[in-house]
């Protein structure tokens, strides 16, 4: 039985590994930490898997575990110490865009973890604030507040302060 | 969605492409368990070493080897009509040539030497971004569309160059306004150079006063054959 469980688990892990590494990298900003974050999360998931069986929605469940692991990970260095690599793949006529993305990425590395997680879940995963609240285990209002504070920090970057000040509480599309 | 939200989305989308690729060890419970028990006491040391390497890597990244070849956004290596593929950053040794000067500007050639065994192509402009220290920030060179920007084939061992022009801030200074607002005087300490289709970037030591306002801002020419 254990062999079947393990095979089933590893099948799900392999299928979701690229997405898990993307989430972990966007959260941690570091290749090595992302690998470790995914592996620590998988180990925890596997232990629960043996007890409770396959979760109903494995991708959403894995995402939640990775986010929670990221938020509680003692090994993770403080955000201010995370130095990301330069943005890659820039085209020669997009130097301005490259600079702005680089500024945002660096500013994000200085955000508190929960604020950064909200940005990743909102703008990369396209989750609703309600889903983000469920993932983080907090109220929707807290999600909006975290996003608002994150944007305050981003706008404090000298070269990003030209962006308007109305962001943070996004307009929900019907 | 507001422009800043759009920028955050674009940043995350671009960065997601740089996420590590999974290996068999990523998802194998046996491998994870083994690795975990082996590294439990060395982890803090490794984390510190990795942190230092990342910082060093920012400087040395120009010639870093790659696990996978860089590709176009579609994941397919880019090729042109000559049959050569676009040069990747790690195929090129990038350095600054001898600075020249005339008429209130200095001209710095960025030389790209193909150190690989395959011919490759460069077209358009390199991306040139200065790291500013006073005040801190970044400044991108504008494009100076001199000559033609046709695709150049760079054979192994051969060089091409692009020229950065730096306007002398003194051109804008007056006795009543030494750090002229027309110029927007800044000081750069490094130059980051990227080829169009490559990954990584070359960070080159480069110290110079320059203007950040549009009319005096540094420019870069398209790639040109070296010696022309």
Short mmCIF file of C-alpha atoms in Angstrom, two decimals:
data_model
loop_
_atom_site.label_atom_id
_atom_site.label_comp_id
_atom_site.label_asym_id
_atom_site.label_seq_id
_atom_site.Cartn_x
_atom_site.Cartn_y
_atom_site.Cartn_z
CA UNK A 1 0.00 0.00 0.00
CA UNK A 2 2.85 2.31 0.91
CA UNK A 3 4.41 1.73 -2.52
CA UNK A 4 1.15 2.72 -4.25
CA UNK A 5 0.80 5.81 -2.11
CA UNK A 6 4.35 6.81 -2.79
CA UNK A 7 4.01 6.27 -6.53
CA UNK A 8 0.78 8.25 -6.61
CA UNK A 9 2.30 11.03 -4.55
CA UNK A 10 5.41 11.27 -6.72
CA UNK A 11 3.25 11.34 -9.83
CA UNK A 12 1.39 14.36 -8.50
CA UNK A 13 4.65 15.92 -7.30
CA UNK A 14 6.30 15.52 -10.72
CA UNK A 15 3.25 16.95 -12.51
CA UNK A 16 3.20 20.00 -10.24
CA UNK A 17 6.93 20.48 -9.75
CA UNK A 18 7.42 23.26 -12.34
CA UNK A 19 4.55 25.29 -10.88
CA UNK A 20 5.73 24.67 -7.32
CA UNK A 21 9.23 25.87 -8.18
CA UNK A 22 7.80 28.99 -9.83
CA UNK A 23 5.73 29.84 -6.75
CA UNK A 24 8.65 29.13 -4.44
CA UNK A 25 11.02 31.23 -6.55
CA UNK A 26 8.63 34.18 -6.79
CA UNK A 27 8.15 34.05 -3.03
CA UNK A 28 11.75 33.54 -1.96
CA UNK A 29 13.55 35.29 -4.83
CA UNK A 30 16.34 32.71 -4.75
CA UNK A 31 16.92 29.51 -6.75
CA UNK A 32 18.45 27.50 -3.90
CA UNK A 33 15.82 28.56 -1.40
CA UNK A 34 13.07 27.77 -3.89
CA UNK A 35 14.37 24.21 -4.29
CA UNK A 36 14.59 23.78 -0.53
CA UNK A 37 11.15 25.29 0.00
CA UNK A 38 9.59 22.88 -2.49
CA UNK A 39 11.35 19.88 -1.01
CA UNK A 40 10.46 20.77 2.59
CA UNK A 41 6.85 21.28 1.49
CA UNK A 42 6.74 17.98 -0.39
CA UNK A 43 8.04 16.13 2.62
CA UNK A 44 5.26 17.59 4.78
CA UNK A 45 2.64 16.88 2.15
CA UNK A 46 3.84 13.30 1.83
CA UNK A 47 3.48 12.68 5.56
CA UNK A 48 -0.07 14.02 5.52
CA UNK A 49 -0.77 12.13 2.29
CA UNK A 50 -0.03 8.85 4.03
CA UNK A 51 -2.52 9.74 6.78
CA UNK A 52 -5.32 11.40 4.81
CA UNK A 53 -4.94 10.26 1.20
CA UNK A 54 -5.04 12.36 -1.97
CA UNK A 55 -6.26 15.93 -1.39
CA UNK A 56 -9.29 17.07 -3.38
CA UNK A 57 -7.44 19.72 -5.37
CA UNK A 58 -3.71 18.83 -5.34
CA UNK A 59 -2.38 21.99 -7.11
CA UNK A 60 -4.28 24.33 -4.76
CA UNK A 61 -3.27 22.25 -1.77
CA UNK A 62 0.41 22.24 -2.78
CA UNK A 63 0.30 25.99 -3.36
CA UNK A 64 -1.16 26.53 0.09
CA UNK A 65 1.51 24.36 1.71
CA UNK A 66 4.31 26.18 -0.09
CA UNK A 67 2.95 29.61 0.86
CA UNK A 68 2.52 28.59 4.49
CA UNK A 69 5.94 26.98 4.57
CA UNK A 70 7.40 30.20 3.13
CA UNK A 71 5.63 32.31 5.74
CA UNK A 72 6.78 30.18 8.65
CA UNK A 73 10.18 29.02 7.46
CA UNK A 74 12.81 29.79 10.05
CA UNK A 75 15.62 28.94 7.68
CA UNK A 76 14.63 31.59 5.19
CA UNK A 77 16.94 34.52 5.43
CA UNK A 78 15.37 37.88 6.11
CA UNK A 79 13.93 39.46 3.02
CA UNK A 80 16.48 42.22 3.02
CA UNK A 81 19.23 39.66 2.51
CA UNK A 82 17.71 38.03 -0.53
CA UNK A 83 19.65 39.11 -3.57
CA UNK A 84 17.99 38.05 -6.77
CA UNK A 85 19.80 37.57 -10.05
CA UNK A 86 19.41 40.26 -12.66
CA UNK A 87 16.29 39.97 -14.74
CA UNK A 88 17.01 37.94 -17.79
CA UNK A 89 15.76 37.82 -21.31
CA UNK A 90 15.53 41.57 -21.78
CA UNK A 91 15.34 42.73 -25.37
CA UNK A 92 17.62 45.56 -26.47
CA UNK A 93 14.80 48.01 -27.12
CA UNK A 94 13.22 47.34 -23.74
CA UNK A 95 15.88 48.72 -21.43
CA UNK A 96 13.40 51.01 -19.68
CA UNK A 97 11.01 48.15 -19.03
CA UNK A 98 13.93 46.04 -17.82
CA UNK A 99 14.89 48.73 -15.32
CA UNK A 100 11.37 49.06 -14.00
CA UNK A 101 10.91 45.32 -13.59
CA UNK A 102 14.29 45.12 -11.89
CA UNK A 103 13.24 47.90 -9.49
CA UNK A 104 9.98 46.15 -8.69
CA UNK A 105 11.70 42.78 -8.14
CA UNK A 106 14.27 44.32 -5.82
CA UNK A 107 11.62 46.30 -3.95
CA UNK A 108 9.58 43.10 -3.57
CA UNK A 109 12.57 41.40 -1.96
CA UNK A 110 12.35 43.97 0.84
CA UNK A 111 8.65 43.43 1.50
CA UNK A 112 7.50 41.49 4.55
CA UNK A 113 6.69 37.92 3.55
CA UNK A 114 2.92 38.19 3.82
CA UNK A 115 2.83 41.29 1.63
CA UNK A 116 5.00 39.60 -0.97
CA UNK A 117 2.84 36.49 -0.86
CA UNK A 118 -0.27 38.59 -1.51
CA UNK A 119 1.33 40.17 -4.58
CA UNK A 120 2.41 36.78 -5.96
CA UNK A 121 -1.00 35.20 -5.38
CA UNK A 122 -2.89 38.19 -6.74
CA UNK A 123 -0.82 39.15 -9.76
CA UNK A 124 0.86 35.90 -10.76
CA UNK A 125 -1.72 33.35 -9.70
CA UNK A 126 -4.70 35.65 -10.35
CA UNK A 127 -6.43 34.50 -7.18
CA UNK A 128 -9.33 36.50 -5.81
CA UNK A 129 -8.84 38.22 -2.48
CA UNK A 130 -11.21 35.66 -0.97
CA UNK A 131 -9.01 32.79 -2.21
CA UNK A 132 -5.88 34.57 -1.01
CA UNK A 133 -7.49 35.02 2.39
CA UNK A 134 -8.24 31.28 2.52
CA UNK A 135 -4.67 30.44 1.50
CA UNK A 136 -3.15 32.73 4.10
CA UNK A 137 -5.74 31.98 6.75
CA UNK A 138 -6.77 35.60 7.24
CA UNK A 139 -9.67 37.94 6.49
CA UNK A 140 -10.22 39.49 3.05
CA UNK A 141 -9.76 42.91 4.58
CA UNK A 142 -6.32 41.85 5.77
CA UNK A 143 -5.42 40.85 2.21
CA UNK A 144 -6.42 44.27 0.93
CA UNK A 145 -4.48 45.94 3.70
CA UNK A 146 -1.36 43.86 2.98
CA UNK A 147 -1.60 44.70 -0.74
CA UNK A 148 -2.07 48.37 0.02
CA UNK A 149 1.01 48.45 2.24
CA UNK A 150 3.02 46.54 -0.36
CA UNK A 151 2.20 49.15 -2.99
CA UNK A 152 3.11 51.95 -0.61
CA UNK A 153 6.57 50.41 -0.37
CA UNK A 154 6.85 49.98 -4.13
CA UNK A 155 5.84 53.57 -4.75
CA UNK A 156 8.51 54.71 -2.30
CA UNK A 157 11.11 53.62 -4.87
CA UNK A 158 12.32 56.90 -6.38
CA UNK A 159 11.83 55.70 -9.94
CA UNK A 160 8.42 54.18 -9.30
CA UNK A 161 6.87 57.17 -7.54
CA UNK A 162 5.43 58.45 -10.80
CA UNK A 163 2.86 55.65 -10.69
CA UNK A 164 -0.55 56.67 -9.49
CA UNK A 165 -1.58 56.28 -5.90
CA UNK A 166 -4.89 54.53 -6.39
CA UNK A 167 -3.60 50.98 -6.34
CA UNK A 168 -3.89 48.48 -3.56
CA UNK A 169 -7.61 47.92 -3.52
CA UNK A 170 -8.14 46.45 -6.93
CA UNK A 171 -11.33 46.71 -8.85
CA UNK A 172 -12.89 43.31 -9.07
CA UNK A 173 -14.07 42.38 -12.53
CA UNK A 174 -17.56 40.90 -12.53
CA UNK B 1 -5.70 47.29 -13.45
CA UNK B 2 -3.47 50.30 -12.78
CA UNK B 3 -0.05 50.76 -14.44
CA UNK B 4 1.82 49.80 -11.25
CA UNK B 5 -0.28 46.67 -10.83
CA UNK B 6 0.43 45.86 -14.48
CA UNK B 7 4.14 46.37 -13.83
CA UNK B 8 4.03 44.00 -10.84
CA UNK B 9 2.26 41.41 -12.97
CA UNK B 10 4.83 41.78 -15.78
CA UNK B 11 7.69 41.53 -13.29
CA UNK B 12 6.33 38.32 -11.78
CA UNK B 13 5.65 36.82 -15.20
CA UNK B 14 9.18 37.62 -16.38
CA UNK B 15 10.74 36.31 -13.17
CA UNK B 16 8.70 33.12 -13.24
CA UNK B 17 10.56 32.21 -16.42
CA UNK B 18 13.78 32.27 -14.40
CA UNK B 19 12.52 29.80 -11.80
CA UNK B 20 14.64 26.66 -11.36
CA UNK B 21 13.70 23.65 -13.44
CA UNK B 22 12.67 20.50 -11.59
CA UNK B 23 14.98 17.53 -11.54
CA UNK B 24 14.26 14.00 -10.44
CA UNK B 25 15.74 14.87 -7.04
CA UNK B 26 13.23 17.69 -6.62
CA UNK B 27 10.28 15.35 -6.27
CA UNK B 28 11.78 12.06 -5.10
CA UNK B 29 10.91 11.48 -1.45
CA UNK B 30 13.96 9.26 -1.02
CA UNK B 31 16.26 11.93 -2.43
CA UNK B 32 14.66 14.64 -0.29
CA UNK B 33 14.95 12.57 2.88
CA UNK B 34 18.58 11.69 2.14
CA UNK B 35 19.51 15.24 1.32
CA UNK B 36 17.77 16.56 4.41
CA UNK B 37 19.58 14.27 6.81
CA UNK B 38 22.91 14.90 5.08
CA UNK B 39 22.64 18.67 5.08
CA UNK B 40 21.01 19.42 8.40
CA UNK B 41 24.18 20.72 10.06
CA UNK B 42 25.77 22.26 6.97
CA UNK B 43 22.71 24.19 5.84
CA UNK B 44 23.51 27.51 7.53
CA UNK B 45 27.03 27.41 6.12
CA UNK B 46 25.78 26.53 2.66
CA UNK B 47 23.19 29.29 2.79
CA UNK B 48 25.87 31.83 3.69
CA UNK B 49 28.16 30.54 0.95
CA UNK B 50 25.32 30.58 -1.57
CA UNK B 51 24.50 34.14 -0.60
CA UNK B 52 28.09 35.21 -1.19
CA UNK B 53 28.17 33.37 -4.50
CA UNK B 54 25.04 35.15 -5.68
CA UNK B 55 26.71 38.49 -5.04
CA UNK B 56 29.90 37.40 -6.80
CA UNK B 57 27.79 35.92 -9.57
CA UNK B 58 26.27 39.30 -10.32
CA UNK B 59 29.73 40.48 -11.29
CA UNK B 60 30.88 37.35 -13.06
CA UNK B 61 27.64 36.40 -14.71
CA UNK B 62 28.84 37.54 -18.14
CA UNK B 63 30.62 34.28 -18.86
CA UNK B 64 28.62 31.94 -16.71
CA UNK B 65 27.85 28.52 -18.16
CA UNK B 66 24.20 27.63 -18.54
CA UNK B 67 22.38 24.44 -17.77
CA UNK B 68 20.04 24.99 -20.63
CA UNK B 69 20.51 27.07 -23.75
CA UNK B 70 18.73 30.39 -23.68
CA UNK B 71 15.72 30.43 -25.88
CA UNK B 72 13.20 32.78 -27.33
CA UNK B 73 10.12 33.51 -25.22
CA UNK B 74 8.48 30.53 -26.92
CA UNK B 75 11.20 28.24 -25.65
CA UNK B 76 12.62 27.64 -29.11
CA UNK B 77 16.21 28.74 -29.87
CA UNK B 78 16.05 31.71 -32.18
CA UNK B 79 17.51 31.28 -35.66
CA UNK B 80 17.76 33.63 -38.59
CA UNK B 81 17.98 33.27 -42.34
CA UNK B 82 21.75 32.69 -42.22
CA UNK B 83 21.19 29.50 -40.28
CA UNK B 84 23.12 30.85 -37.26
CA UNK B 85 21.32 31.27 -34.00
CA UNK B 86 21.25 34.51 -32.05
CA UNK B 87 24.28 34.90 -29.79
CA UNK B 88 23.71 33.94 -26.17
CA UNK B 89 25.26 35.96 -23.41
CA UNK B 90 27.52 33.13 -22.29
CA UNK B 91 28.96 32.76 -25.81
CA UNK B 92 30.33 36.27 -25.66
CA UNK B 93 33.20 37.84 -23.83
CA UNK B 94 32.23 41.44 -23.25
CA UNK B 95 34.65 44.22 -22.42
CA UNK B 96 35.05 47.93 -22.88
CA UNK B 97 37.42 49.25 -25.56
CA UNK B 98 39.54 52.36 -25.44
CA UNK B 99 37.56 55.53 -24.75
CA UNK B 100 37.74 58.24 -27.38
CA UNK B 101 36.44 61.79 -27.23
CA UNK B 102 35.34 64.65 -29.41
CA UNK B 103 33.10 67.70 -29.32
CA UNK B 104 32.08 67.46 -25.69
CA UNK B 105 31.36 63.74 -25.65
CA UNK B 106 33.30 60.60 -24.89
CA UNK B 107 32.79 57.40 -26.84
CA UNK B 108 33.20 53.99 -25.26
CA UNK B 109 33.11 50.90 -27.47
CA UNK B 110 31.56 47.79 -25.93
CA UNK B 111 33.32 44.87 -27.58
CA UNK B 112 31.59 41.50 -27.94
CA UNK B 113 33.90 38.58 -28.78
CA UNK B 114 32.44 35.23 -29.74
CA UNK B 115 34.32 32.77 -27.51
CA UNK B 116 32.23 29.77 -28.54
CA UNK B 117 32.94 27.29 -31.34
CA UNK B 118 29.79 28.26 -33.27
CA UNK B 119 28.95 31.30 -35.32
CA UNK B 120 26.07 33.32 -33.94
CA UNK B 121 24.27 36.53 -34.79
CA UNK B 122 23.66 39.89 -33.16
CA UNK B 123 21.14 42.43 -34.33
CA UNK B 124 19.72 45.70 -33.09
CA UNK B 125 21.13 47.19 -29.92
CA UNK B 126 22.59 45.80 -26.73
CA UNK B 127 20.72 46.75 -23.59
CA UNK B 128 22.96 49.15 -21.65
CA UNK B 129 22.03 50.22 -18.13
CA UNK B 130 24.24 52.29 -15.85
CA UNK B 131 24.33 51.79 -12.09
CA UNK B 132 24.29 55.20 -10.47
CA UNK B 133 25.86 55.93 -7.12
CA UNK B 134 25.22 59.58 -6.75
CA UNK B 135 22.27 59.61 -6.45
CA UNK B 136 21.71 55.85 -6.44
CA UNK B 137 19.56 54.37 -9.16
CA UNK B 138 19.80 53.12 -12.71
CA UNK B 139 19.86 54.83 -16.08
CA UNK B 140 19.34 53.19 -19.46
CA UNK B 141 21.22 54.39 -22.54
CA UNK B 142 18.99 55.68 -25.32
CA UNK B 143 19.29 54.22 -28.81
CA UNK B 144 21.34 56.18 -31.32
CA UNK B 145 20.23 54.93 -34.72
CA UNK B 146 23.47 55.57 -36.61
CA UNK B 147 24.33 53.35 -39.55
CA UNK B 148 22.25 50.30 -40.29
CA UNK B 149 21.08 47.84 -37.71
CA UNK B 150 21.29 44.75 -39.90
CA UNK B 151 21.96 41.32 -38.46
CA UNK B 152 25.68 40.58 -38.05
CA UNK B 153 27.11 37.08 -38.10
CA UNK B 154 29.84 36.74 -35.47
CA UNK B 155 32.18 33.87 -36.29
CA UNK B 156 34.14 32.11 -33.54
CA UNK B 157 36.91 34.36 -32.20
CA UNK B 158 35.55 37.42 -34.06
CA UNK B 159 34.36 40.67 -32.53
CA UNK B 160 31.62 43.20 -33.02
CA UNK B 161 31.05 46.35 -31.04
CA UNK B 162 28.45 48.93 -30.09
CA UNK B 163 29.45 52.42 -29.05
CA UNK B 164 28.20 54.24 -25.99
CA UNK B 165 28.33 58.03 -26.19
CA UNK B 166 28.53 60.00 -22.95
CA UNK B 167 27.85 63.70 -23.18
CA UNK B 168 30.20 65.73 -21.02
CA UNK B 169 28.04 67.33 -18.30
CA UNK B 170 30.31 70.39 -18.46
CA UNK B 171 28.56 71.22 -21.74
CA UNK B 172 25.49 72.17 -19.75
CA UNK B 173 27.10 73.96 -16.86
CA UNK B 174 27.04 77.67 -16.40
CA UNK B 175 28.63 79.92 -13.83
CA UNK B 176 25.29 80.38 -12.10
CA UNK B 177 24.20 76.77 -12.24
CA UNK B 178 27.15 74.37 -11.89
CA UNK B 179 25.03 71.21 -11.64
CA UNK B 180 22.69 72.26 -14.34
CA UNK B 181 19.08 71.18 -14.15
CA UNK B 182 19.21 70.88 -17.94
CA UNK B 183 21.67 68.02 -17.50
CA UNK B 184 20.60 66.28 -14.32
CA UNK B 185 24.12 65.40 -13.27
CA UNK B 186 24.65 61.86 -11.95
CA UNK B 187 27.64 59.60 -11.40
CA UNK B 188 27.75 56.03 -12.70
CA UNK B 189 29.92 53.29 -11.17
CA UNK B 190 29.04 50.33 -13.40
CA UNK B 191 27.53 49.42 -16.72
CA UNK B 192 25.28 46.38 -17.20
CA UNK B 193 25.24 45.01 -20.74
CA UNK B 194 22.82 42.43 -22.10
CA UNK B 195 22.59 41.02 -25.58
CA UNK B 196 19.08 40.81 -26.94
CA UNK B 197 18.41 37.11 -26.85
CA UNK B 198 20.78 36.11 -24.07
CA UNK B 199 20.30 35.37 -20.44
CA UNK B 200 22.34 36.92 -17.64
CA UNK B 201 24.18 40.19 -17.94
CA UNK B 202 27.73 41.49 -17.99
CA UNK B 203 28.41 43.97 -15.23
CA UNK B 204 31.41 46.10 -16.17
CA UNK B 205 33.26 48.57 -13.99
CA UNK B 206 32.67 52.01 -15.48
CA UNK B 207 33.03 55.29 -13.66
CA UNK B 208 31.80 58.50 -15.21
CA UNK B 209 29.77 61.62 -14.64
CA UNK B 210 26.84 61.82 -17.00
CA UNK B 211 23.54 63.55 -17.61
CA UNK B 212 20.31 61.78 -16.92
CA UNK B 213 17.98 64.22 -18.61
CA UNK B 214 16.91 63.31 -22.09
CA UNK B 215 18.89 65.88 -24.02
CA UNK B 216 22.22 64.87 -22.50
CA UNK B 217 21.59 61.23 -21.71
CA UNK B 218 24.05 58.48 -22.80
CA UNK B 219 23.25 56.72 -26.05
CA UNK B 220 24.25 53.41 -27.61
CA UNK B 221 24.61 52.57 -31.30
CA UNK B 222 23.53 49.32 -32.99
CA UNK B 223 26.04 46.48 -33.24
CA UNK B 224 28.72 47.10 -35.89
CA UNK B 225 31.62 45.08 -37.24
CA UNK B 226 34.74 45.67 -35.21
CA UNK B 227 37.32 47.85 -36.92
CA UNK B 228 34.69 49.63 -39.01
#
